[in-house]
PDB file of C-alpha atoms and ligand atoms in Angstrom:
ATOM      1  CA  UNK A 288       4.687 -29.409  11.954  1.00  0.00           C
ATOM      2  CA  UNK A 289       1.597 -27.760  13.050  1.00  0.00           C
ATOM      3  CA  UNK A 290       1.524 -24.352  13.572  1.00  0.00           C
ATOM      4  CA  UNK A 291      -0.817 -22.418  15.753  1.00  0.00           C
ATOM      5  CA  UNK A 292      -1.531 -19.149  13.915  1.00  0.00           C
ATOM      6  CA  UNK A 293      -0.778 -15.722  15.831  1.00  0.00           C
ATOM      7  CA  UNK A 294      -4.180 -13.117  15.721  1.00  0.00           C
ATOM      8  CA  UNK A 295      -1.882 -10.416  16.711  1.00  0.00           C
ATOM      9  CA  UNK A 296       0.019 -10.460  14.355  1.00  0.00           C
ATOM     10  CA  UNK A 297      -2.484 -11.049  11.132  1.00  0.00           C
ATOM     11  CA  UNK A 298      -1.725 -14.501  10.547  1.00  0.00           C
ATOM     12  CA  UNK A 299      -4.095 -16.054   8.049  1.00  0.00           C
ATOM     13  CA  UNK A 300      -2.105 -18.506   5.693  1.00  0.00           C
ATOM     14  CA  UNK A 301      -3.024 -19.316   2.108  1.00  0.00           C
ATOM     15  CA  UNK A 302      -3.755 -22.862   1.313  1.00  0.00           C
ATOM     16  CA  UNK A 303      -5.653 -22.533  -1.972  1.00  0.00           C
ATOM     17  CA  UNK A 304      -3.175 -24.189  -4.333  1.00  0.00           C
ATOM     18  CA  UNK A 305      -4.847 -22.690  -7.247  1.00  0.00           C
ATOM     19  CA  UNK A 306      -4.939 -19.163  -5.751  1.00  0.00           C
ATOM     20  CA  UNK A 307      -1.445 -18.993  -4.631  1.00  0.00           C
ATOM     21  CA  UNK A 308      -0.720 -19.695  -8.355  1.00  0.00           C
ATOM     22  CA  UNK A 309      -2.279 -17.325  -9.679  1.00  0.00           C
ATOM     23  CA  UNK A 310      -1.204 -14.923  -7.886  1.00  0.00           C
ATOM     24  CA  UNK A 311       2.859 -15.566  -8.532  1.00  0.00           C
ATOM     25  CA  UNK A 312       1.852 -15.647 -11.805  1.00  0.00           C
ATOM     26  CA  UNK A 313       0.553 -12.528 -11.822  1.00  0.00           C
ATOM     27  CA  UNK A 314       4.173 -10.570 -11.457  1.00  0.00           C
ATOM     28  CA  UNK A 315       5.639 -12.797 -14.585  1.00  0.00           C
ATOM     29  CA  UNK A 316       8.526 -13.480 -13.068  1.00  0.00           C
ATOM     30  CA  UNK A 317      12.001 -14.213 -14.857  1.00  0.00           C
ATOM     31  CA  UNK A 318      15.288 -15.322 -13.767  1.00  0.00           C
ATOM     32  CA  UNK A 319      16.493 -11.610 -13.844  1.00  0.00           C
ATOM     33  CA  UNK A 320      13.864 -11.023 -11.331  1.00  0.00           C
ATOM     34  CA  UNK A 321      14.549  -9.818  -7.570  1.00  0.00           C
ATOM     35  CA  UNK A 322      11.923 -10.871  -5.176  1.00  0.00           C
ATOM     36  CA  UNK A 323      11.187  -9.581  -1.892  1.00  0.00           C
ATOM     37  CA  UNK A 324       8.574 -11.193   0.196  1.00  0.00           C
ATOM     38  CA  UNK A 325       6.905  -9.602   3.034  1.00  0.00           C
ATOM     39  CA  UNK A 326       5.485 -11.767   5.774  1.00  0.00           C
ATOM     40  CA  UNK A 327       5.825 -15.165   3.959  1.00  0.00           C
ATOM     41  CA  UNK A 328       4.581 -16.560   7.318  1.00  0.00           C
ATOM     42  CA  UNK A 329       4.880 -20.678   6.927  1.00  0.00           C
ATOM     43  CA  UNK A 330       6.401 -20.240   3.322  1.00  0.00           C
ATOM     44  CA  UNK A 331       3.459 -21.033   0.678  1.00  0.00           C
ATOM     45  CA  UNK A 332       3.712 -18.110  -1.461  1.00  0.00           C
ATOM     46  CA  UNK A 333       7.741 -18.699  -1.167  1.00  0.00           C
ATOM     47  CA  UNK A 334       7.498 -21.630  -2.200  1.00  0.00           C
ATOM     48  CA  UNK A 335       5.776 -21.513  -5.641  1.00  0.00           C
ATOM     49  CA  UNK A 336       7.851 -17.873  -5.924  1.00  0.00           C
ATOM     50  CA  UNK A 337      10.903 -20.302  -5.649  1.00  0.00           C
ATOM     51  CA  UNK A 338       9.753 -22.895  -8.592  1.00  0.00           C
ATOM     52  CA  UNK A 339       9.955 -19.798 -11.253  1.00  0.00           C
ATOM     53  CA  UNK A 340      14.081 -19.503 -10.168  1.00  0.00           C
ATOM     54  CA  UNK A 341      13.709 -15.782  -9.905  1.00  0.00           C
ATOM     55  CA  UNK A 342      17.534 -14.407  -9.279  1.00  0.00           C
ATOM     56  CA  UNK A 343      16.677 -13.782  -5.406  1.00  0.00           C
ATOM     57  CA  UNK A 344      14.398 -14.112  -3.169  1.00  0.00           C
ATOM     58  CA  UNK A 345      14.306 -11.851   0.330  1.00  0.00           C
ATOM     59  CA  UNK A 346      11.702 -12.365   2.805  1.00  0.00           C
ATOM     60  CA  UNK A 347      10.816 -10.615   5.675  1.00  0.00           C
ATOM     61  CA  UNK A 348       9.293 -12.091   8.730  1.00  0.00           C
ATOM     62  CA  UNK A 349       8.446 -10.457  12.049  1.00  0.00           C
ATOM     63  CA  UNK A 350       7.498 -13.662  13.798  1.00  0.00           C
ATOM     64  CA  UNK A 351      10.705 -14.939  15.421  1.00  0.00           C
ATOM     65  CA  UNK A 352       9.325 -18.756  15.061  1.00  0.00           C
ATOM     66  CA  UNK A 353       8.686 -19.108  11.360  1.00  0.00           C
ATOM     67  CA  UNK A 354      11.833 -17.105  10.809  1.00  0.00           C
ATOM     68  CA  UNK A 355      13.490 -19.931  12.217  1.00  0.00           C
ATOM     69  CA  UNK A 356      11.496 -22.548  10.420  1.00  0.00           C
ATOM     70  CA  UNK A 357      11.904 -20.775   7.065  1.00  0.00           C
ATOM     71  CA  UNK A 358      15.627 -20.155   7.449  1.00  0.00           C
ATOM     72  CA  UNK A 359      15.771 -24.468   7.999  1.00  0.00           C
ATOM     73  CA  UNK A 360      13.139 -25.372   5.318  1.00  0.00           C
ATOM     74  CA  UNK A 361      14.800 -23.020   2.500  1.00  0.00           C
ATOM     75  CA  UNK A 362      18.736 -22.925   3.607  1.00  0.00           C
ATOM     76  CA  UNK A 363      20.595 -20.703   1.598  1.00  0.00           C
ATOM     77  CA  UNK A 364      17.621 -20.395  -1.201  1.00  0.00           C
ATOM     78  CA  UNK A 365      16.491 -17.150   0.378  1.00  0.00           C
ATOM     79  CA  UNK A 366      17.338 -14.969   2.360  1.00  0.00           C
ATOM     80  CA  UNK A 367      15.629 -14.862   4.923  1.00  0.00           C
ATOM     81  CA  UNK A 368      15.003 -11.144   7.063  1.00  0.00           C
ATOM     82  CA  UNK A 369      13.644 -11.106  10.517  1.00  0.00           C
ATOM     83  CA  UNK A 370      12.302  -7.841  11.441  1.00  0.00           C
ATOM     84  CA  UNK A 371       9.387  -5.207  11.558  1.00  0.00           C
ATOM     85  CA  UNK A 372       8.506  -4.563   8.161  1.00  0.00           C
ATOM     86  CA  UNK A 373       6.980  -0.835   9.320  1.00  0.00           C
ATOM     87  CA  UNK A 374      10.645  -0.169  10.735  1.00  0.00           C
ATOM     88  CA  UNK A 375      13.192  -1.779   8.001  1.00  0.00           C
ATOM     89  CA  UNK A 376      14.267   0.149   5.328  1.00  0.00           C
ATOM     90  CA  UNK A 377      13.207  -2.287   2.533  1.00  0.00           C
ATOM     91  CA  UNK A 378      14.152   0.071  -0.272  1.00  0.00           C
ATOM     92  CA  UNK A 379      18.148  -0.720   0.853  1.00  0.00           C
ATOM     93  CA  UNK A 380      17.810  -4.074   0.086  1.00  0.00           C
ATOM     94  CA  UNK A 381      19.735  -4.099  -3.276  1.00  0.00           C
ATOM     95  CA  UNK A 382      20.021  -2.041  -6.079  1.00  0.00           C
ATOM     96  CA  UNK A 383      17.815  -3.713  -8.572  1.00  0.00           C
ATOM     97  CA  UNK A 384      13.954  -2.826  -8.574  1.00  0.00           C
ATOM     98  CA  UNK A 385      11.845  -5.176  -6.785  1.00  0.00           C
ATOM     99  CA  UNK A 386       9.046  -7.362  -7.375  1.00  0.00           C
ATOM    100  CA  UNK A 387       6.896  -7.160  -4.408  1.00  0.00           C
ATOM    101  CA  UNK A 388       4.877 -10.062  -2.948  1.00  0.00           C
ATOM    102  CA  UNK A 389       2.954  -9.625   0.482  1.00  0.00           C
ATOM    103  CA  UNK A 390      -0.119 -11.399   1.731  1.00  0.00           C
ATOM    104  CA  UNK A 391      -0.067  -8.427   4.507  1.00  0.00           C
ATOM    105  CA  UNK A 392      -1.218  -8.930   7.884  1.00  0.00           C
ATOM    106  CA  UNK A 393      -4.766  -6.350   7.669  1.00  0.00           C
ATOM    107  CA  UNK A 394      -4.252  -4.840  10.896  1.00  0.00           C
ATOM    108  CA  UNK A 395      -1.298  -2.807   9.422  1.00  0.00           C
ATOM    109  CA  UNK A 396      -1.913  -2.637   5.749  1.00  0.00           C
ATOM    110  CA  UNK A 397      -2.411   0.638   4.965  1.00  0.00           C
ATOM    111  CA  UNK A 398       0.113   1.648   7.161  1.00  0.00           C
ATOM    112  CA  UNK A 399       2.486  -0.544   5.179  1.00  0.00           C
ATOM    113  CA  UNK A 400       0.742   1.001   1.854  1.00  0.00           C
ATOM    114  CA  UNK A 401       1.235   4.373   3.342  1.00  0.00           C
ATOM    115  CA  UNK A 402       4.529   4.215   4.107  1.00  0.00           C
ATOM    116  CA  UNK A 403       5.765   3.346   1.140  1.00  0.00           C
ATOM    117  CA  UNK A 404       3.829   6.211  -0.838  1.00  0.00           C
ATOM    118  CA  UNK A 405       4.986   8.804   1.297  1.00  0.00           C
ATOM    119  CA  UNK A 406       7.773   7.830   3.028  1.00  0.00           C
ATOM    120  CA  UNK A 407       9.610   6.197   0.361  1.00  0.00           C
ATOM    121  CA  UNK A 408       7.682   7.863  -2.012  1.00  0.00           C
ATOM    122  CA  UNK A 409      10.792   8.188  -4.879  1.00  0.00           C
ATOM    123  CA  UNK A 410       9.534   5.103  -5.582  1.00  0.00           C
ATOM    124  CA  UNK A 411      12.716   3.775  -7.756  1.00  0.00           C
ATOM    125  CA  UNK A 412      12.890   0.765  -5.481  1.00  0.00           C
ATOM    126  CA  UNK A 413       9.956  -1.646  -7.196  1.00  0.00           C
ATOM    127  CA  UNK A 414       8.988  -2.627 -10.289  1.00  0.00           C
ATOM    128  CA  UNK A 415       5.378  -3.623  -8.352  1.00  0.00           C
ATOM    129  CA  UNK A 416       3.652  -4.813  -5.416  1.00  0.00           C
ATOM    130  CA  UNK A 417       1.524  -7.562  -5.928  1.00  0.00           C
ATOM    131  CA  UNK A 418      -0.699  -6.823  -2.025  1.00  0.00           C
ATOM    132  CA  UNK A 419      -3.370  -8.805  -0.105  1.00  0.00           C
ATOM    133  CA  UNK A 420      -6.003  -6.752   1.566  1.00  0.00           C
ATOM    134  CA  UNK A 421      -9.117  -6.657   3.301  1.00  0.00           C
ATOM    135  CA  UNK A 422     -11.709  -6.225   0.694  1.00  0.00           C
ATOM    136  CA  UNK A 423     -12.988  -3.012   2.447  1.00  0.00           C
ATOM    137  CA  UNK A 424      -9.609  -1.268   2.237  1.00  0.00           C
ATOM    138  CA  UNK A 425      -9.170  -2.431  -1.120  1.00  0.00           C
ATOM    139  CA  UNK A 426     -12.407  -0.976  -1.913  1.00  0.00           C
ATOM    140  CA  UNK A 427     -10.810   2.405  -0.414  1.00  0.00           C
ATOM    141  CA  UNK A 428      -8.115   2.532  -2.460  1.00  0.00           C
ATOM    142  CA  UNK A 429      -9.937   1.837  -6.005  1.00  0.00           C
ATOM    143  CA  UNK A 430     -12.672   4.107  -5.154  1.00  0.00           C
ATOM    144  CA  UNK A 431     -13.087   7.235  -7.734  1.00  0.00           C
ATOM    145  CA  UNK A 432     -13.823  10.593  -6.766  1.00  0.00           C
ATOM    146  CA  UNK A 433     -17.907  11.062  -5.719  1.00  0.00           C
ATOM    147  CA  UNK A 434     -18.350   7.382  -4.348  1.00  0.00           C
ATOM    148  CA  UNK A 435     -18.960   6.601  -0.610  1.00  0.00           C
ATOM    149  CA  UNK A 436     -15.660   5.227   0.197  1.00  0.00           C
ATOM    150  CA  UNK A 437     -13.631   7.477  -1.801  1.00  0.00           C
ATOM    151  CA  UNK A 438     -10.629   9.581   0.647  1.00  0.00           C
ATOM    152  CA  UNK A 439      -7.484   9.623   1.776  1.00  0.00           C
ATOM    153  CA  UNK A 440      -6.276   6.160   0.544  1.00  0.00           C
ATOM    154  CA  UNK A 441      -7.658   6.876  -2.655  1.00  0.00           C
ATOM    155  CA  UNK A 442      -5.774  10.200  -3.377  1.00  0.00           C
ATOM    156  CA  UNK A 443      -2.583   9.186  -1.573  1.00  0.00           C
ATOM    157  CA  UNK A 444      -2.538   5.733  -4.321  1.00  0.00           C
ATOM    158  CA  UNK A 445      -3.551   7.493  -7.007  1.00  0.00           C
ATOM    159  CA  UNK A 446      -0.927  10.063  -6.691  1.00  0.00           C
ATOM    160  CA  UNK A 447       2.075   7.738  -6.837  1.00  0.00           C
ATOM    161  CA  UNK A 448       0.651   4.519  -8.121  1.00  0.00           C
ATOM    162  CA  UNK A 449      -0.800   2.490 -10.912  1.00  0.00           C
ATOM    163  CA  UNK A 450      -3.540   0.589  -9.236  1.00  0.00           C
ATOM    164  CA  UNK A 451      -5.035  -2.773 -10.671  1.00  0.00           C
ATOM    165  CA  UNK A 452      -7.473  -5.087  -9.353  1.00  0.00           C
ATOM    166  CA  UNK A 453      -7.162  -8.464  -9.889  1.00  0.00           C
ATOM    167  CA  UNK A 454      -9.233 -10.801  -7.868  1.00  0.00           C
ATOM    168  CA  UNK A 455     -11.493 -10.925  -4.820  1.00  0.00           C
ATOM    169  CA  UNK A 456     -10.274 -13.911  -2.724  1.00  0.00           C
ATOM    170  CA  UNK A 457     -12.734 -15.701  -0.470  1.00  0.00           C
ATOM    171  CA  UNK A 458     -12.045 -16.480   3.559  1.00  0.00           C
ATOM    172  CA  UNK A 459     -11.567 -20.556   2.279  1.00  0.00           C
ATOM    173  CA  UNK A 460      -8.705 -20.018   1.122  1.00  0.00           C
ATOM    174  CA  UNK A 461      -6.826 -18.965   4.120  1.00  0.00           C
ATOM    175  CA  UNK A 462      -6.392 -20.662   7.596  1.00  0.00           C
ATOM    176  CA  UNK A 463      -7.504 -20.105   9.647  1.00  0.00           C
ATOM    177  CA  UNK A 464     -10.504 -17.894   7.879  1.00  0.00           C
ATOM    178  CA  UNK A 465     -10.493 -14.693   8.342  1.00  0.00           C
ATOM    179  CA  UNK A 466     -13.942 -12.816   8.880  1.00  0.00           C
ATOM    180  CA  UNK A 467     -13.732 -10.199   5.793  1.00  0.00           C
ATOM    181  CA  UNK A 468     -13.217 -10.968   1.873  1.00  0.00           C
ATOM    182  CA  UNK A 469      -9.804 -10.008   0.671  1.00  0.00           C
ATOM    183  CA  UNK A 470      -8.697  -8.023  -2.627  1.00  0.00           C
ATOM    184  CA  UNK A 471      -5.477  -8.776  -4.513  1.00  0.00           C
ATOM    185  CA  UNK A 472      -4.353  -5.788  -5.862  1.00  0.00           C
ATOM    186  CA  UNK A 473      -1.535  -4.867  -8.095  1.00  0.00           C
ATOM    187  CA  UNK A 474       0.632  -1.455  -7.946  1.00  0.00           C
ATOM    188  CA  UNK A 475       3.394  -0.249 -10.417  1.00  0.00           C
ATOM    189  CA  UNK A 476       4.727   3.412  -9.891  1.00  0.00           C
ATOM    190  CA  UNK A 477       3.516   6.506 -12.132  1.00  0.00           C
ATOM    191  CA  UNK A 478       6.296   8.066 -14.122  1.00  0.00           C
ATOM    192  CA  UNK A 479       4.446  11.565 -14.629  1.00  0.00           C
ATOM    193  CA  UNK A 480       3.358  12.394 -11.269  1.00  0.00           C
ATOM    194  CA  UNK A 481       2.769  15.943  -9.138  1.00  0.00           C
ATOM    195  CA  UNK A 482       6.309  16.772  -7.554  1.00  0.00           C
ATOM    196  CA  UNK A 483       5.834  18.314  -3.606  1.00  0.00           C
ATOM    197  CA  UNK A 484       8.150  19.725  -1.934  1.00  0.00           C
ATOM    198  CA  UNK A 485       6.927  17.413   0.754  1.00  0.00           C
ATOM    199  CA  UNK A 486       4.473  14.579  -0.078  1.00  0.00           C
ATOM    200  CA  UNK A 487       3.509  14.349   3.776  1.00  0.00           C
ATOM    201  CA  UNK A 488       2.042  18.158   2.736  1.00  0.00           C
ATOM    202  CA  UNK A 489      -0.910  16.214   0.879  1.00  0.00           C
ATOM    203  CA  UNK A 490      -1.048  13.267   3.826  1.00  0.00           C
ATOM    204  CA  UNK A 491      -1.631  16.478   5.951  1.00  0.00           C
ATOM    205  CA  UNK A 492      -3.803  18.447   3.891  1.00  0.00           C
ATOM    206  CA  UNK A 493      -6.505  15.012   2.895  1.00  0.00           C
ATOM    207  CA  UNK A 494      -6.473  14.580   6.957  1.00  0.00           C
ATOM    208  CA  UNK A 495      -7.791  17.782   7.238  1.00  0.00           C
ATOM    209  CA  UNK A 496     -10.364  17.872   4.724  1.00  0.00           C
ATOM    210  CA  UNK A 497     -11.706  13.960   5.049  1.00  0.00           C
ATOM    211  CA  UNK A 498     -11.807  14.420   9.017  1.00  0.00           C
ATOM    212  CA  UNK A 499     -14.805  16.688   8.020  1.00  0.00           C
ATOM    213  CA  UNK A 500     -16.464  14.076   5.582  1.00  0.00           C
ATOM    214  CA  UNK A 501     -19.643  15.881   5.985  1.00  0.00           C
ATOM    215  CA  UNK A 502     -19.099  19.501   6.311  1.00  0.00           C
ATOM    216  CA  UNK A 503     -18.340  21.686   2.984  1.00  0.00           C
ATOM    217  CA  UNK A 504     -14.854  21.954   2.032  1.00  0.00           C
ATOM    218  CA  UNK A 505     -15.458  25.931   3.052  1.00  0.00           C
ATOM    219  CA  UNK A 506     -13.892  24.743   6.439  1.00  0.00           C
ATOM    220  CA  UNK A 507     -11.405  22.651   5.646  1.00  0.00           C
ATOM    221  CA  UNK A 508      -9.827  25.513   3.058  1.00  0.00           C
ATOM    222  CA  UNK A 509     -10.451  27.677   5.915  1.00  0.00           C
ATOM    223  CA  UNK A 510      -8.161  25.949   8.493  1.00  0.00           C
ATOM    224  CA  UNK A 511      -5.796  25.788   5.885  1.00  0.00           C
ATOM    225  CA  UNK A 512      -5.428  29.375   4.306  1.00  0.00           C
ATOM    226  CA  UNK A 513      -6.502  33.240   5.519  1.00  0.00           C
ATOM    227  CA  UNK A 514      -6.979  33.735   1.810  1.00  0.00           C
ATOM    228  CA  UNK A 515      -9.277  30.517   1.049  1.00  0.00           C
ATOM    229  CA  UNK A 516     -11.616  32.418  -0.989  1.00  0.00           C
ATOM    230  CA  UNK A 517      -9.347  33.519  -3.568  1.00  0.00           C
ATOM    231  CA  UNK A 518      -7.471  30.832  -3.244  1.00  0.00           C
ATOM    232  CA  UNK A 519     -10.843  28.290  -4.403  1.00  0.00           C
ATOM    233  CA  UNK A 520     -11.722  30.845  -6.913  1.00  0.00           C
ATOM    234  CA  UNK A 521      -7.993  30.487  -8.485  1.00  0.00           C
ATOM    235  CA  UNK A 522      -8.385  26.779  -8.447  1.00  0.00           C
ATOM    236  CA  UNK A 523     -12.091  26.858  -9.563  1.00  0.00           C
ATOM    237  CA  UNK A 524     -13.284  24.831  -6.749  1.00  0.00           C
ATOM    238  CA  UNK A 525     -16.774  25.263  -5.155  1.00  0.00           C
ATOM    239  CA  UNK A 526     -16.578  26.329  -1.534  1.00  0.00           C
ATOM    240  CA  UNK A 527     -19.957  24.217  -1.140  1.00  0.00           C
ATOM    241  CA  UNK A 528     -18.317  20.945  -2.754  1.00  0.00           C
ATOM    242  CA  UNK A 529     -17.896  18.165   0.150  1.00  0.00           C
ATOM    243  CA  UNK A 530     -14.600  16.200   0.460  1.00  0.00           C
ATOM    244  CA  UNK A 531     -15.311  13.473  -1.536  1.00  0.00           C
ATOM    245  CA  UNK A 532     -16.434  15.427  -4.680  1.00  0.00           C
ATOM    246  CA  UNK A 533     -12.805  17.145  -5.140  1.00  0.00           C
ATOM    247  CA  UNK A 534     -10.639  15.021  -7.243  1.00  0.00           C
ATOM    248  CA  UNK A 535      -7.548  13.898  -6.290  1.00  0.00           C
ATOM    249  CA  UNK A 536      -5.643  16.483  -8.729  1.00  0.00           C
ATOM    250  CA  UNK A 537      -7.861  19.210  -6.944  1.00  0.00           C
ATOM    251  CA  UNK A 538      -6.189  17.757  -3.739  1.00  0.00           C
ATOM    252  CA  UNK A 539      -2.115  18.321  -5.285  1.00  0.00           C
ATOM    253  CA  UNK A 540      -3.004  21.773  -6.418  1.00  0.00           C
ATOM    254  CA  UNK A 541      -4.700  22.698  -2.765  1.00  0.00           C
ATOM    255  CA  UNK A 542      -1.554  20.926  -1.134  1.00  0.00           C
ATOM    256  CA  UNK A 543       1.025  23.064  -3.732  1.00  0.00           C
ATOM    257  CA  UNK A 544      -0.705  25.928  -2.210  1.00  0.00           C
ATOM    258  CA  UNK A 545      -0.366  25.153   0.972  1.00  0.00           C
ATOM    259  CA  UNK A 546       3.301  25.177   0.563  1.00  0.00           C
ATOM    260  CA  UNK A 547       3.648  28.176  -1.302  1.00  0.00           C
ATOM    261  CA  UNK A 548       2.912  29.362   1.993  1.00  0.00           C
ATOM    262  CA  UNK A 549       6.197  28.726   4.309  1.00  0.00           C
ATOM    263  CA  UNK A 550       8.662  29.115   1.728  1.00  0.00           C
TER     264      UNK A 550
HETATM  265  N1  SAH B 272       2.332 -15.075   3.229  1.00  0.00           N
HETATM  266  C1  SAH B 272       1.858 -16.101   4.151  1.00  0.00           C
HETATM  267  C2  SAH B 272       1.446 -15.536   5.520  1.00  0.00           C
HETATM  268  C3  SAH B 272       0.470 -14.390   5.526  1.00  0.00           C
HETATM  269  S1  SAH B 272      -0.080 -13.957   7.133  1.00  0.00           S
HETATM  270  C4  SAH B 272       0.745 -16.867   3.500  1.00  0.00           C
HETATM  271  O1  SAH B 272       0.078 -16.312   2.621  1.00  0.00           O
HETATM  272  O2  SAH B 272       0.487 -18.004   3.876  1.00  0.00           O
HETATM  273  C5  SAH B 272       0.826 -12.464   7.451  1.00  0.00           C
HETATM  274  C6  SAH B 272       2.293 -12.712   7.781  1.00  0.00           C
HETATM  275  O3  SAH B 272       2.903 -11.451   8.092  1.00  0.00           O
HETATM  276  C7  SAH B 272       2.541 -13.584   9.011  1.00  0.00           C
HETATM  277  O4  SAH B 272       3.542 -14.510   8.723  1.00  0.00           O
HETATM  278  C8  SAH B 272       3.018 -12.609  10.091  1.00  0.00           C
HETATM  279  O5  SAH B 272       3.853 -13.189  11.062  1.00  0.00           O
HETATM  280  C9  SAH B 272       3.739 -11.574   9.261  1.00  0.00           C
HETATM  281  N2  SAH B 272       3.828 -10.240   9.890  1.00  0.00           N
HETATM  282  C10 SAH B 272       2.935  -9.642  10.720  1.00  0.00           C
HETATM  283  N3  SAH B 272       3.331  -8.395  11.054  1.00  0.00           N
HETATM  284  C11 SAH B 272       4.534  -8.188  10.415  1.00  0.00           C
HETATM  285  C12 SAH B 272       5.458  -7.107  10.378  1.00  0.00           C
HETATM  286  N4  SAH B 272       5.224  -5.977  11.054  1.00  0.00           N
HETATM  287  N5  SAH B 272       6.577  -7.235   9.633  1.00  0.00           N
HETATM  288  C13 SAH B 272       6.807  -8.389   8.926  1.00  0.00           C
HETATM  289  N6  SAH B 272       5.977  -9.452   8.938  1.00  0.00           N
HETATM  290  C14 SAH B 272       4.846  -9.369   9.671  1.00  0.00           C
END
């Protein structure tokens, strides 16, 4: 059946064979395993996910068509979900950690990434996310303190996450091709991590800083505390620093002070 591929809502299917191997084989799946799948569009990640005989597969599709097709090409070999990944609660879907599969649609990504950091951000629900993204916000989220495209993705990641890159994919292997390189990375969650009393305290706090990219960090601590100069000389950071040359630990001790302020 021929399928004509939606723009709005990301679709650029896999067709490289080879790729699509490697990248189930990435997660090592066993028979224990739980899968969930998030926008397995026409099925071809689903497919080869289904010829390890993982314990059980869930998919979710927004796309009301290829939810049908799916549910009629796979029966009662998945189960197949058809919603809004950005409004299900994904971490309900059983009680055994995930393996995560998702060639994500790039025009919602990071909110995807995002939302599962800091929203969800107990993290007990995966064992890892094996993600598609745009090269360029790939590049975001590897990117180490003092580099150009180092910021908010990067900190956000780093606090929660394990992050490994495994292969820059090329726009051949999708249909239709999609203008920018892709990144495959792979996540699993940090057991020692920096506890907030609210994690959307450091979403808050890296918006504040890295929507002054330019200016010294003497503003952004400004906005944020009466007492910023004792405050930087307690943490030992220079008022003169720009955002990009804190490090992302500098970033959870500025946020833990910024809620030692409203008890
Ligand atoms: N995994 C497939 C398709 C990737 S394209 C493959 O590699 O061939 C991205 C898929 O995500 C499409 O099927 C699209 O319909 C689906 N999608 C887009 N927005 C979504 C959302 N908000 N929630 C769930 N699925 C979504």
């Amino acid at each position: 059946m021929k399928i004509k591929a939606k723009k709005s809502l990301g679709q650029n299917f896999l067709v490289d064979k080879n790729i699509i191997k490697k990248i189930v084989d990435i997660a090592k799946i066993t028979e224990k395993d739980h899968i969930l799948e998030i926008g397995p569009g026409t099925g071809n990640l689903t497919e080869i996910i289904l010829e390890k005989n993982p314990n059980k597969i869930h998919v979710i599709e927004k796309d009301n068509k290829l939810t049908e097709i799916l549910k009629k090409k796979y029966e009662n070999k998945i189960i197949v979900i058809n919603e809004d990944i950005l409004k299900f609660s994904e971490h309900l879907i059983c009680n055994e950690k995930l393996i995560v599969f998702g060639n994500l649609p790039y025009n919602i990504s990071t909110q995807i990434l995002a939302k599962w950091i800091i929203k969800n951000h107990k993290i007990d629900w995966f064992k890892s996310l094996i993600l598609m993204f745009q090269k360029e916000v790939a590049d975001r989220i590897i990117s180490q303190v003092n580099s150009k495209n180092y910021g908010r993705l990067s900190i956000l990641s780093e606090w929660r996450l394990k992050i490994e890159k495994i292969i820059d994919i090329s726009p051949s292997c999708f249909l239709p091709k999609p203008k920018v390189q892709s990144t495959l990375l792979k996540f699993t969650p940090k057991n020692d991590y920096f506890i907030f009393n609210n994690p959307k305290n450091l979403e808050k706090v890296t918006r504040i800083f890295f929507s002054q990219r330019r200016k010294k960090i003497k503003h952004s601590m400004k906005q944020l505390f009466n007492n910023y100069y004792d405050i930087s000389s307690k943490l030992k950071i220079d008022l003169n620093l720009r955002p990009q040359n804190l490090s992302p630990s500098d970033y959870f001790l500025i946020t833990k002070e910024y809620e030692n302020l409203s008890p």
